[in-house]
PDB file of C-alpha atoms in Angstrom:
ATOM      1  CA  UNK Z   1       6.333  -4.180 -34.944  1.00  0.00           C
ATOM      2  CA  UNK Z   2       9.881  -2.819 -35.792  1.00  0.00           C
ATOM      3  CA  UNK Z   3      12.076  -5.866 -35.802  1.00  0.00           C
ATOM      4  CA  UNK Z   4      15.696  -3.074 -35.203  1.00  0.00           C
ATOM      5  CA  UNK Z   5      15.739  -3.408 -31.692  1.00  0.00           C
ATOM      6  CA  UNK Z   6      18.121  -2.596 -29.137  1.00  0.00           C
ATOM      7  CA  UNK Z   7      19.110  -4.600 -26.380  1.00  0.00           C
ATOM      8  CA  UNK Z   8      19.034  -2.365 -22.743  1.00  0.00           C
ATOM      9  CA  UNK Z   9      19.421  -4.614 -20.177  1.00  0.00           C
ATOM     10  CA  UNK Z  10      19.807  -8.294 -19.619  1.00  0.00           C
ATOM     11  CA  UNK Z  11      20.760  -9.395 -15.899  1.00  0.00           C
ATOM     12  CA  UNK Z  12      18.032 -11.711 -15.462  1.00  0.00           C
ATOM     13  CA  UNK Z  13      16.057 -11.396 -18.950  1.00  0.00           C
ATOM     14  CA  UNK Z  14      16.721  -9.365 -22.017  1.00  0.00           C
ATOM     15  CA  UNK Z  15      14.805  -6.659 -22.350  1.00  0.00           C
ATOM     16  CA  UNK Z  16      14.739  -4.707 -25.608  1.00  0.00           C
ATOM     17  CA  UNK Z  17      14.099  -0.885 -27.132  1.00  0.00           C
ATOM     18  CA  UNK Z  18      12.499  -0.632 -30.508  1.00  0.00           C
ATOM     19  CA  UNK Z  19      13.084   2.329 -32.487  1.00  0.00           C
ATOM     20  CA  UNK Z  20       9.951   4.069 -31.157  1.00  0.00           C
ATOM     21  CA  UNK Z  21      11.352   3.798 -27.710  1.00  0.00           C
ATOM     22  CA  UNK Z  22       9.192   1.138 -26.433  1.00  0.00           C
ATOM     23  CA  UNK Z  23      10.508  -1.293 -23.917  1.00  0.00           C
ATOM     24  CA  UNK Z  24       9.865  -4.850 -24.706  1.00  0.00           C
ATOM     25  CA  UNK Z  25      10.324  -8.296 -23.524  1.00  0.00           C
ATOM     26  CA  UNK Z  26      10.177 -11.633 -25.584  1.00  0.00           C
ATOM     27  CA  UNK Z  27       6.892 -13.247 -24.482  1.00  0.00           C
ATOM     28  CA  UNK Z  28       8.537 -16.765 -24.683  1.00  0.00           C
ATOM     29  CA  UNK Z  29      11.711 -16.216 -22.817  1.00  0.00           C
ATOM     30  CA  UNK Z  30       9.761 -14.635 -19.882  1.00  0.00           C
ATOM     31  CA  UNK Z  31       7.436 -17.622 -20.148  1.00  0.00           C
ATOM     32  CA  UNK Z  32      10.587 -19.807 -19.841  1.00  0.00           C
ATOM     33  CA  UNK Z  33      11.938 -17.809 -16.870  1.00  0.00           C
ATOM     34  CA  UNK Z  34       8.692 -18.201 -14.893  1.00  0.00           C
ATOM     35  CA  UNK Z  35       9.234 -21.737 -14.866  1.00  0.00           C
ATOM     36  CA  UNK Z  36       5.508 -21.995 -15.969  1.00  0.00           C
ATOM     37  CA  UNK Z  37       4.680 -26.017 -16.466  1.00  0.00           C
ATOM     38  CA  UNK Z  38       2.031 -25.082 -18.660  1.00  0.00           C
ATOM     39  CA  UNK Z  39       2.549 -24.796 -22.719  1.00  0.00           C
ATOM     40  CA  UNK Z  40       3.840 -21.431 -23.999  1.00  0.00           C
ATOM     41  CA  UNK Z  41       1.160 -21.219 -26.392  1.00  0.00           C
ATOM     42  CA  UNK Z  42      -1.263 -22.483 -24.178  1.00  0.00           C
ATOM     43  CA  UNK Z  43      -0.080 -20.293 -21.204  1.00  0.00           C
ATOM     44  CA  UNK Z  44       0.191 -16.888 -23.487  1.00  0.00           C
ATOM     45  CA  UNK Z  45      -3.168 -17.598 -25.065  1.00  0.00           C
ATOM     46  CA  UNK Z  46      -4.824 -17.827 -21.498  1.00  0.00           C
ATOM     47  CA  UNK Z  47      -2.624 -14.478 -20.470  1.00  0.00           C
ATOM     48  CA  UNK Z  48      -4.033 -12.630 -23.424  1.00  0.00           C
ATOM     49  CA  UNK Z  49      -7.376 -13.892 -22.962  1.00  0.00           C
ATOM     50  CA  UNK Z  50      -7.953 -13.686 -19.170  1.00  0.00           C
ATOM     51  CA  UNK Z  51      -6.336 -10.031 -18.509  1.00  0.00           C
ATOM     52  CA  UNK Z  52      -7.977  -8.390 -21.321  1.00  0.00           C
ATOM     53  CA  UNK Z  53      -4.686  -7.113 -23.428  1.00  0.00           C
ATOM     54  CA  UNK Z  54      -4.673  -5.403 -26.675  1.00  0.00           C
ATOM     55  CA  UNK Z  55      -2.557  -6.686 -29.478  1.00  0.00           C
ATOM     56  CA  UNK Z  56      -0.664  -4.159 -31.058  1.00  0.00           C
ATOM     57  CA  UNK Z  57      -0.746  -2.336 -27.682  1.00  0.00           C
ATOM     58  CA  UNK Z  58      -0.184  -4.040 -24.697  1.00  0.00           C
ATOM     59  CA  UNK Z  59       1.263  -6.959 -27.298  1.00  0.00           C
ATOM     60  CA  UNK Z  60       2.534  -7.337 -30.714  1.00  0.00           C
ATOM     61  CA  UNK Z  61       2.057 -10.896 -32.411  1.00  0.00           C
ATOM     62  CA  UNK Z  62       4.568 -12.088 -35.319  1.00  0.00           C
ATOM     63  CA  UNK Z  63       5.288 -15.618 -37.056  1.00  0.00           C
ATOM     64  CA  UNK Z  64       8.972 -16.863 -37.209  1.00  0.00           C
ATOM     65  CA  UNK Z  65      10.642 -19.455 -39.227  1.00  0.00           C
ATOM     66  CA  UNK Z  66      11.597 -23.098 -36.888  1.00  0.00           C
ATOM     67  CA  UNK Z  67      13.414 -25.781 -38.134  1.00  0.00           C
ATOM     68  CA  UNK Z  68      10.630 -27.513 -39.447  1.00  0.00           C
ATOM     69  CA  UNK Z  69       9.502 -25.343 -41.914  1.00  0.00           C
ATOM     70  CA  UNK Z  70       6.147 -24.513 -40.126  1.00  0.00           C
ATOM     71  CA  UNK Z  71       5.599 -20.758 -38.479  1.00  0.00           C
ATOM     72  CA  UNK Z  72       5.615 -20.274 -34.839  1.00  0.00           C
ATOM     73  CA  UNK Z  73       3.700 -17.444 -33.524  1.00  0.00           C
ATOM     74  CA  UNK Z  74       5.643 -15.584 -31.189  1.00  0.00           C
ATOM     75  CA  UNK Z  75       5.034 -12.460 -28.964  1.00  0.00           C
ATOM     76  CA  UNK Z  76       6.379  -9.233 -27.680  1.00  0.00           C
ATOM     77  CA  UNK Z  77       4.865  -7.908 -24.812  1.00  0.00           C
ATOM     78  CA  UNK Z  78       5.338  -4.575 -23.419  1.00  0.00           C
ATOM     79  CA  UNK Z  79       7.178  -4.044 -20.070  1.00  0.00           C
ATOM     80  CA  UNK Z  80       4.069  -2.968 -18.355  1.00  0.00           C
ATOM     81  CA  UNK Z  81       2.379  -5.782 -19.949  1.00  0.00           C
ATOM     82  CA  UNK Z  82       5.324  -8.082 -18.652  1.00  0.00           C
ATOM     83  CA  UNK Z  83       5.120  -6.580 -15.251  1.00  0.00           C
ATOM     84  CA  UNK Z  84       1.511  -7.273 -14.697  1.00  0.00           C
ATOM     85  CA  UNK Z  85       1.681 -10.562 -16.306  1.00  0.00           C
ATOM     86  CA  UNK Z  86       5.147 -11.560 -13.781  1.00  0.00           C
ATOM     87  CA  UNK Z  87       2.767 -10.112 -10.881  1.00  0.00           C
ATOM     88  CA  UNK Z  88      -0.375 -12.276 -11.295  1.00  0.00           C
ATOM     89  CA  UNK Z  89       2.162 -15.472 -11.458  1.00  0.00           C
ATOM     90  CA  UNK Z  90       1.269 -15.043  -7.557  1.00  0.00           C
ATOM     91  CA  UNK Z  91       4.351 -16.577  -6.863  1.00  0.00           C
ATOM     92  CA  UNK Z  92       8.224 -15.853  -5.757  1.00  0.00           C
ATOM     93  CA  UNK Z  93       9.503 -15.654  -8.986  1.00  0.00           C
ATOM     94  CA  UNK Z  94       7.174 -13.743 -10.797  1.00  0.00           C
ATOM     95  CA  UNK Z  95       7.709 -10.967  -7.952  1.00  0.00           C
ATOM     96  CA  UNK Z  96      11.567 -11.353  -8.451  1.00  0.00           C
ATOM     97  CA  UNK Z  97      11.210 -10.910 -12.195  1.00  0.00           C
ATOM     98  CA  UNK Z  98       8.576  -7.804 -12.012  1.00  0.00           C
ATOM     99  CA  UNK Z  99      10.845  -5.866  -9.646  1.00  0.00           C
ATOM    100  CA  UNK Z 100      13.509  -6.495 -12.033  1.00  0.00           C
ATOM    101  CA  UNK Z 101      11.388  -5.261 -14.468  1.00  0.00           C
ATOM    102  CA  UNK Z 102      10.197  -2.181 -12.578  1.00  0.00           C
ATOM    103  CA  UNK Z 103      14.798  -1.991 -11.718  1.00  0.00           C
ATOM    104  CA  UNK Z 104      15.164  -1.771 -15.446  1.00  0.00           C
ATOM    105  CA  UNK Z 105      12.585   0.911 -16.160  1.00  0.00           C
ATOM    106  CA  UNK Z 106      14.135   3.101 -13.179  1.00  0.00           C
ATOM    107  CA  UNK Z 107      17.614   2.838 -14.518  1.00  0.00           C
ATOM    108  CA  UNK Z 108      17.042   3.421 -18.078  1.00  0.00           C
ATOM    109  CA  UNK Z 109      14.810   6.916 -17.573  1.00  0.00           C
ATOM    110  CA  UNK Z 110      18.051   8.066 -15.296  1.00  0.00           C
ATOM    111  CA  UNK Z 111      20.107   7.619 -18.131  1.00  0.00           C
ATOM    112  CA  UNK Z 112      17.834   9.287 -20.711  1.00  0.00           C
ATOM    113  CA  UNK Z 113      17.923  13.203 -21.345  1.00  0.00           C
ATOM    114  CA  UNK Z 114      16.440  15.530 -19.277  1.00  0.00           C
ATOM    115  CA  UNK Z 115      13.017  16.806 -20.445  1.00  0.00           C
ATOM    116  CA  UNK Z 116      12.924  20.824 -20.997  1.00  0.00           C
ATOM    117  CA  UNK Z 117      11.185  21.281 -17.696  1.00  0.00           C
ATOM    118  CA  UNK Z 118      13.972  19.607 -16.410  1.00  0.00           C
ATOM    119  CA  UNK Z 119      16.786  21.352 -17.911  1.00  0.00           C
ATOM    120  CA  UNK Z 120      15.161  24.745 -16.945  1.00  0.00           C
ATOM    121  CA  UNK Z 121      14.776  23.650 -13.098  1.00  0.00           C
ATOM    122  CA  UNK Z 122      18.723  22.324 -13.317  1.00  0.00           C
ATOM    123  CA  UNK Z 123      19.975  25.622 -15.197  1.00  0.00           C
ATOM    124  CA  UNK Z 124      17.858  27.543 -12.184  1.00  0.00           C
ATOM    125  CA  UNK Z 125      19.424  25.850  -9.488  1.00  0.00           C
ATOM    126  CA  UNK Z 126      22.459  26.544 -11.367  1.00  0.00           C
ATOM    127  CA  UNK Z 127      21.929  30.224 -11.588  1.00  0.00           C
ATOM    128  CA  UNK Z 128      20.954  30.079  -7.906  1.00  0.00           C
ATOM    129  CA  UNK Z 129      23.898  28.492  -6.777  1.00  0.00           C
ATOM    130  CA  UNK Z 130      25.890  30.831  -8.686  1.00  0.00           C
ATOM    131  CA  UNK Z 131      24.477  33.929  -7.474  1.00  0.00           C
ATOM    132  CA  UNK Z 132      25.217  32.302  -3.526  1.00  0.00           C
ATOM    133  CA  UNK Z 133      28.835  31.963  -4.819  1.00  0.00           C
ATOM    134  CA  UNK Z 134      29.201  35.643  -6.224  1.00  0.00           C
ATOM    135  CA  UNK Z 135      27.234  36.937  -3.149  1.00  0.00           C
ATOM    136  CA  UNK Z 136      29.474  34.803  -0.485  1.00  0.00           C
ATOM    137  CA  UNK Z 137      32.941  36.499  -2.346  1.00  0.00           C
ATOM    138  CA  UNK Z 138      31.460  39.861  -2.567  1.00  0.00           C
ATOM    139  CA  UNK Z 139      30.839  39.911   0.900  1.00  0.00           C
ATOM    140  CA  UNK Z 140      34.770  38.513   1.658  1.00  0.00           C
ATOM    141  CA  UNK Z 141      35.558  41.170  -0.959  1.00  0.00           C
ATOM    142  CA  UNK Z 142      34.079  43.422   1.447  1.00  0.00           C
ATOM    143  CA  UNK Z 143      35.939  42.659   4.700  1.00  0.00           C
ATOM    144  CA  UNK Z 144      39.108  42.628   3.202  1.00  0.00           C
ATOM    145  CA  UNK Z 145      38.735  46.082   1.719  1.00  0.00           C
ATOM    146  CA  UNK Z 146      36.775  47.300   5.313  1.00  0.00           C
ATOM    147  CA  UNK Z 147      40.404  46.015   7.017  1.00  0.00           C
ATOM    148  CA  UNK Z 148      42.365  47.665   4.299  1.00  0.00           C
ATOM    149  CA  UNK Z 149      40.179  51.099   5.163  1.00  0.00           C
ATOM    150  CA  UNK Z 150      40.918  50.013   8.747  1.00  0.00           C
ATOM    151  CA  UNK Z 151      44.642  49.893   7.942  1.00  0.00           C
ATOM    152  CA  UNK Z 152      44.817  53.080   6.192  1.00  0.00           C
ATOM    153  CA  UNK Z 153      43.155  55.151   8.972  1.00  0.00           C
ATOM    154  CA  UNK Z 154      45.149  53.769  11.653  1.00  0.00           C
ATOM    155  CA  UNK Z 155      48.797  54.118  10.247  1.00  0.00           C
ATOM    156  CA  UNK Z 156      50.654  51.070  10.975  1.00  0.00           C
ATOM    157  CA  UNK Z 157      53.654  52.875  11.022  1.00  0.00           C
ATOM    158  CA  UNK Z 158      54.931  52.629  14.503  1.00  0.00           C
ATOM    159  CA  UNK Z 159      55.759  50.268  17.282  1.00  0.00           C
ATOM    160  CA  UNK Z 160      52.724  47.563  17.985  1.00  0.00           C
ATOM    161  CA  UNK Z 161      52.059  49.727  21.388  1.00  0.00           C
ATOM    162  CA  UNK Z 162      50.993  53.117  18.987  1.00  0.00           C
ATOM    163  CA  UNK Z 163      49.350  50.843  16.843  1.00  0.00           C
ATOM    164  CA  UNK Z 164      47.037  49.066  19.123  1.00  0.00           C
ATOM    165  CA  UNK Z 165      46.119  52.546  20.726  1.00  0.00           C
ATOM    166  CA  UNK Z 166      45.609  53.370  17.188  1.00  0.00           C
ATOM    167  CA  UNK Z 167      42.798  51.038  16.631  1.00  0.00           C
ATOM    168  CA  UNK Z 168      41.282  51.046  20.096  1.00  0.00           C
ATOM    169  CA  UNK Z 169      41.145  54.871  18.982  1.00  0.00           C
ATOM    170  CA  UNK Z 170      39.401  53.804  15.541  1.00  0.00           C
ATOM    171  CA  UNK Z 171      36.985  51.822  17.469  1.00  0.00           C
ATOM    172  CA  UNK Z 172      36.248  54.149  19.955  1.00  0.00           C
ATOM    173  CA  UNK Z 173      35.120  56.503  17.403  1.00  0.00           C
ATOM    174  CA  UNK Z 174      33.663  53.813  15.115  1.00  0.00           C
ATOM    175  CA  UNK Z 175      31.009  52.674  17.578  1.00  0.00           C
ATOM    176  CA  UNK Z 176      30.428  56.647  19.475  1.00  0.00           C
ATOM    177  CA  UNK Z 177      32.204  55.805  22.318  1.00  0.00           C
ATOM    178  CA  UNK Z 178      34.419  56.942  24.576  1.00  0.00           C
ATOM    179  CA  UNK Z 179      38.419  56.017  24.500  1.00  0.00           C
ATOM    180  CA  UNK Z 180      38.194  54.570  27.935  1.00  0.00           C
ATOM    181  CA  UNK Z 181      35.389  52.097  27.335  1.00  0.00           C
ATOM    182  CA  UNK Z 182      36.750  51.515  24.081  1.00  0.00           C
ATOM    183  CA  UNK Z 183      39.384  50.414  26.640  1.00  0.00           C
ATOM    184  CA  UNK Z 184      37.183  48.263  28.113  1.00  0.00           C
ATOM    185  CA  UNK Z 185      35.649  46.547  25.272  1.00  0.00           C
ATOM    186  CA  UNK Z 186      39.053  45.106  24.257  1.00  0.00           C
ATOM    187  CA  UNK Z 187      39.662  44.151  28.152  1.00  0.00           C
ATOM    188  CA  UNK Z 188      36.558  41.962  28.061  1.00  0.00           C
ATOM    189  CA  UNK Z 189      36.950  40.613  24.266  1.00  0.00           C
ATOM    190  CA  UNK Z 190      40.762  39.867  25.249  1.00  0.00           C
ATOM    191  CA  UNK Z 191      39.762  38.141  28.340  1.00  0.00           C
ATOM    192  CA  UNK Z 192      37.303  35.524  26.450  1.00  0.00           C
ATOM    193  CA  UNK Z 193      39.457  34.984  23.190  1.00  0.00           C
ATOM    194  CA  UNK Z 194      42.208  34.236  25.613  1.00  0.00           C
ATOM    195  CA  UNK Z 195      40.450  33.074  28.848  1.00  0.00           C
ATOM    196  CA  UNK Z 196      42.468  35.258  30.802  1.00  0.00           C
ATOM    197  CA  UNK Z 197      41.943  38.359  33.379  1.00  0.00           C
ATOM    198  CA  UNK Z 198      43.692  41.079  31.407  1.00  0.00           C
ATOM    199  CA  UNK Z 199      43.356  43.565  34.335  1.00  0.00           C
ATOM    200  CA  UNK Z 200      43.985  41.189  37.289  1.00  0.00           C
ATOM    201  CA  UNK Z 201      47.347  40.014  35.386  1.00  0.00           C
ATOM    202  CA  UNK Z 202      48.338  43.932  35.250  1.00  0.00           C
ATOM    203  CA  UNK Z 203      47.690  44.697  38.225  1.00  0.00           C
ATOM    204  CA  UNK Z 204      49.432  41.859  39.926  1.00  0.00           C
ATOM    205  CA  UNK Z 205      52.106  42.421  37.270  1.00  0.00           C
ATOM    206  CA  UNK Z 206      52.575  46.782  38.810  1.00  0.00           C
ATOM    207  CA  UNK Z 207      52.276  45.024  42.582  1.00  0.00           C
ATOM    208  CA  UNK Z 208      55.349  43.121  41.986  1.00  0.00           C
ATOM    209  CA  UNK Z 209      57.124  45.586  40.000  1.00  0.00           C
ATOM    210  CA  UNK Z 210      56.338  48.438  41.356  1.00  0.00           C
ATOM    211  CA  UNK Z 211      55.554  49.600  37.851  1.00  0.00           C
ATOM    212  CA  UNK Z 212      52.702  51.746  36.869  1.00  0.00           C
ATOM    213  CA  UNK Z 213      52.559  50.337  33.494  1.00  0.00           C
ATOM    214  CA  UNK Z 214      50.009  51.120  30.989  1.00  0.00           C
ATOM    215  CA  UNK Z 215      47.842  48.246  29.624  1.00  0.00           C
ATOM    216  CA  UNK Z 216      49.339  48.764  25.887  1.00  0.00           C
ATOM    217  CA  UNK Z 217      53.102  48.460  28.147  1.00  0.00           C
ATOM    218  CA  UNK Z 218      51.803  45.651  30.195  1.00  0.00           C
ATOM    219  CA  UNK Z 219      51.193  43.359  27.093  1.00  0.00           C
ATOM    220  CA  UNK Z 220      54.392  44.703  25.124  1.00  0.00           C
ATOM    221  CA  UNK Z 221      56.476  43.467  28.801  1.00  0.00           C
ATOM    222  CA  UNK Z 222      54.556  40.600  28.645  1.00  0.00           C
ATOM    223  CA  UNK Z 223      54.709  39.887  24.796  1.00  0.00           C
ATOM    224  CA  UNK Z 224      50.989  39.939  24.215  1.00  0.00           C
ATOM    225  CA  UNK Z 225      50.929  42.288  21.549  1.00  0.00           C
ATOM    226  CA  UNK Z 226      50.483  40.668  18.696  1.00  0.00           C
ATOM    227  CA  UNK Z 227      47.561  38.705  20.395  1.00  0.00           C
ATOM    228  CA  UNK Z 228      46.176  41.970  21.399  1.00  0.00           C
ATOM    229  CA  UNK Z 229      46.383  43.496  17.480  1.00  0.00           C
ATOM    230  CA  UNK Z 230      44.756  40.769  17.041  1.00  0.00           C
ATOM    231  CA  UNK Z 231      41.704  41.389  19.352  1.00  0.00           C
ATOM    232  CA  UNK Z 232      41.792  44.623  18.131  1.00  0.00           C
ATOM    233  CA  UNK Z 233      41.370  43.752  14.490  1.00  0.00           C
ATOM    234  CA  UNK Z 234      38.602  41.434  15.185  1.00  0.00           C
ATOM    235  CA  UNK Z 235      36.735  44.155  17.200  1.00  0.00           C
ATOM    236  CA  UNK Z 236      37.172  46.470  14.292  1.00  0.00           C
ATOM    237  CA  UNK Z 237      35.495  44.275  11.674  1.00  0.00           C
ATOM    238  CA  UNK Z 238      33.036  42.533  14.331  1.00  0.00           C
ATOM    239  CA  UNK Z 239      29.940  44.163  12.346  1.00  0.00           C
ATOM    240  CA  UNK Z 240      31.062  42.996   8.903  1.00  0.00           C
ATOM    241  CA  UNK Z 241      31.599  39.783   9.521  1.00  0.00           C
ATOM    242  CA  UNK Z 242      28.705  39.448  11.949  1.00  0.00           C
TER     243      UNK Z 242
END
């Protein structure tokens, strides 16, 4: 067993890495935090014995120098062998040591690299992502330049009034229909982005007047226009954004 071993954790009981990359525990300090009553040497001999575990698999075995000049034979075990060993304590503190255990072993495999498998599904999601992101600001790409195309056809030079007749024109011819339900269209897509009654307002407006205003001179009198340019722009671009 390589004795260059590096400590990973130790909350509740050190637990150890060799160079291999095995996780170990000291046999005798687990012992000791158990609170077993019984011998360590006695105890790990009747561990070994009754659960069947390999040396130089589940365990390794080594003698150490004490202070009396005799060997003691100590033991590392595994941390699956230390799990099992914590579970068949049966008793509250063997399950609060072999969840630590099973804590440790969690924590440590986040930390280590990912295998290739792994780095190919994160560079894939990465790609995917990507691709979402280019797609997303092509697409605003795209209704920036459709209002720009907007913008040139219509002319913006001009009052607001020729411009809003402008683009109900544009629409009308956009969506094959004619100018007057063109007309229309806005009436009703004014009315709900505004919650208003566009046509009731006018005419109550050329009642009290005596004005036969049109509806572009309606909203100019009743400084709607920009809200209606507005409308208008939204109606244009309605299938690209859509």
């Amino acid at each position: 067993m390589d004795t260059n071993l590096k400590l990973i954790a130790n909350e509740m009981l050190p637990v150890y890495e060799s160079v291999s990359g095995e996780k170990i525990v000291d046999a005798r300090e687990l012992h000791g935090k158990l609170m077993i009553a019984t011998r360590f040497n006695d105890w790990i001999s009747r561990m070994i014995d009754n659960y069947g575990f390999i040396e130089n698999e589940d365990f390794y075995s080594y003698l150490s120098k004490t202070s009396s000049g005799r060997p003691s034979k100590e033991y590392w075990l595994t941390l699956d062998t230390a799990k099992e060993i914590a579970m068949v304590q049966n008793n509250e503190m063997g399950r609060v040591v072999r969840k630590y255990f099973i804590e440790v072993e969690k924590r440590y495999r986040q930390q280590q690299p990912k295998t290739t498998a792994e780095m190919l599904l994160m560079y894939a999601q990465q790609m995917v992502e990507q691709e979402r992101r280019v797609k997303q600001i092509e697409e605003q790409v795209t209704i920036v330049q459709h209002r720009l195309d907007n913008i040139d056809r219509i002319d913006t030079i001009g009052d607001l009034r020729q411009r809003l007749n402008r683009m109900i024109q544009r629409y009308a011819h956009q969506n094959g229909i004619p100018f007057s339900h063109a007309w229309k269209d806005f009436v009703q897509a004014f009315n709900t982005a505004y919650k208003t009654n566009l046509e009731l307002r006018r005419q109550n407006y050329i009642n009290k007047t005596g004005k036969d205003v049109s509806r572009p001179q309606f909203l100019e009198d009743m400084g709607l226009l920009e809200d209606a340019v507005r409308v208008a722009d939204k109606m244009l671009n309605r299938e690209v954004t859509a």
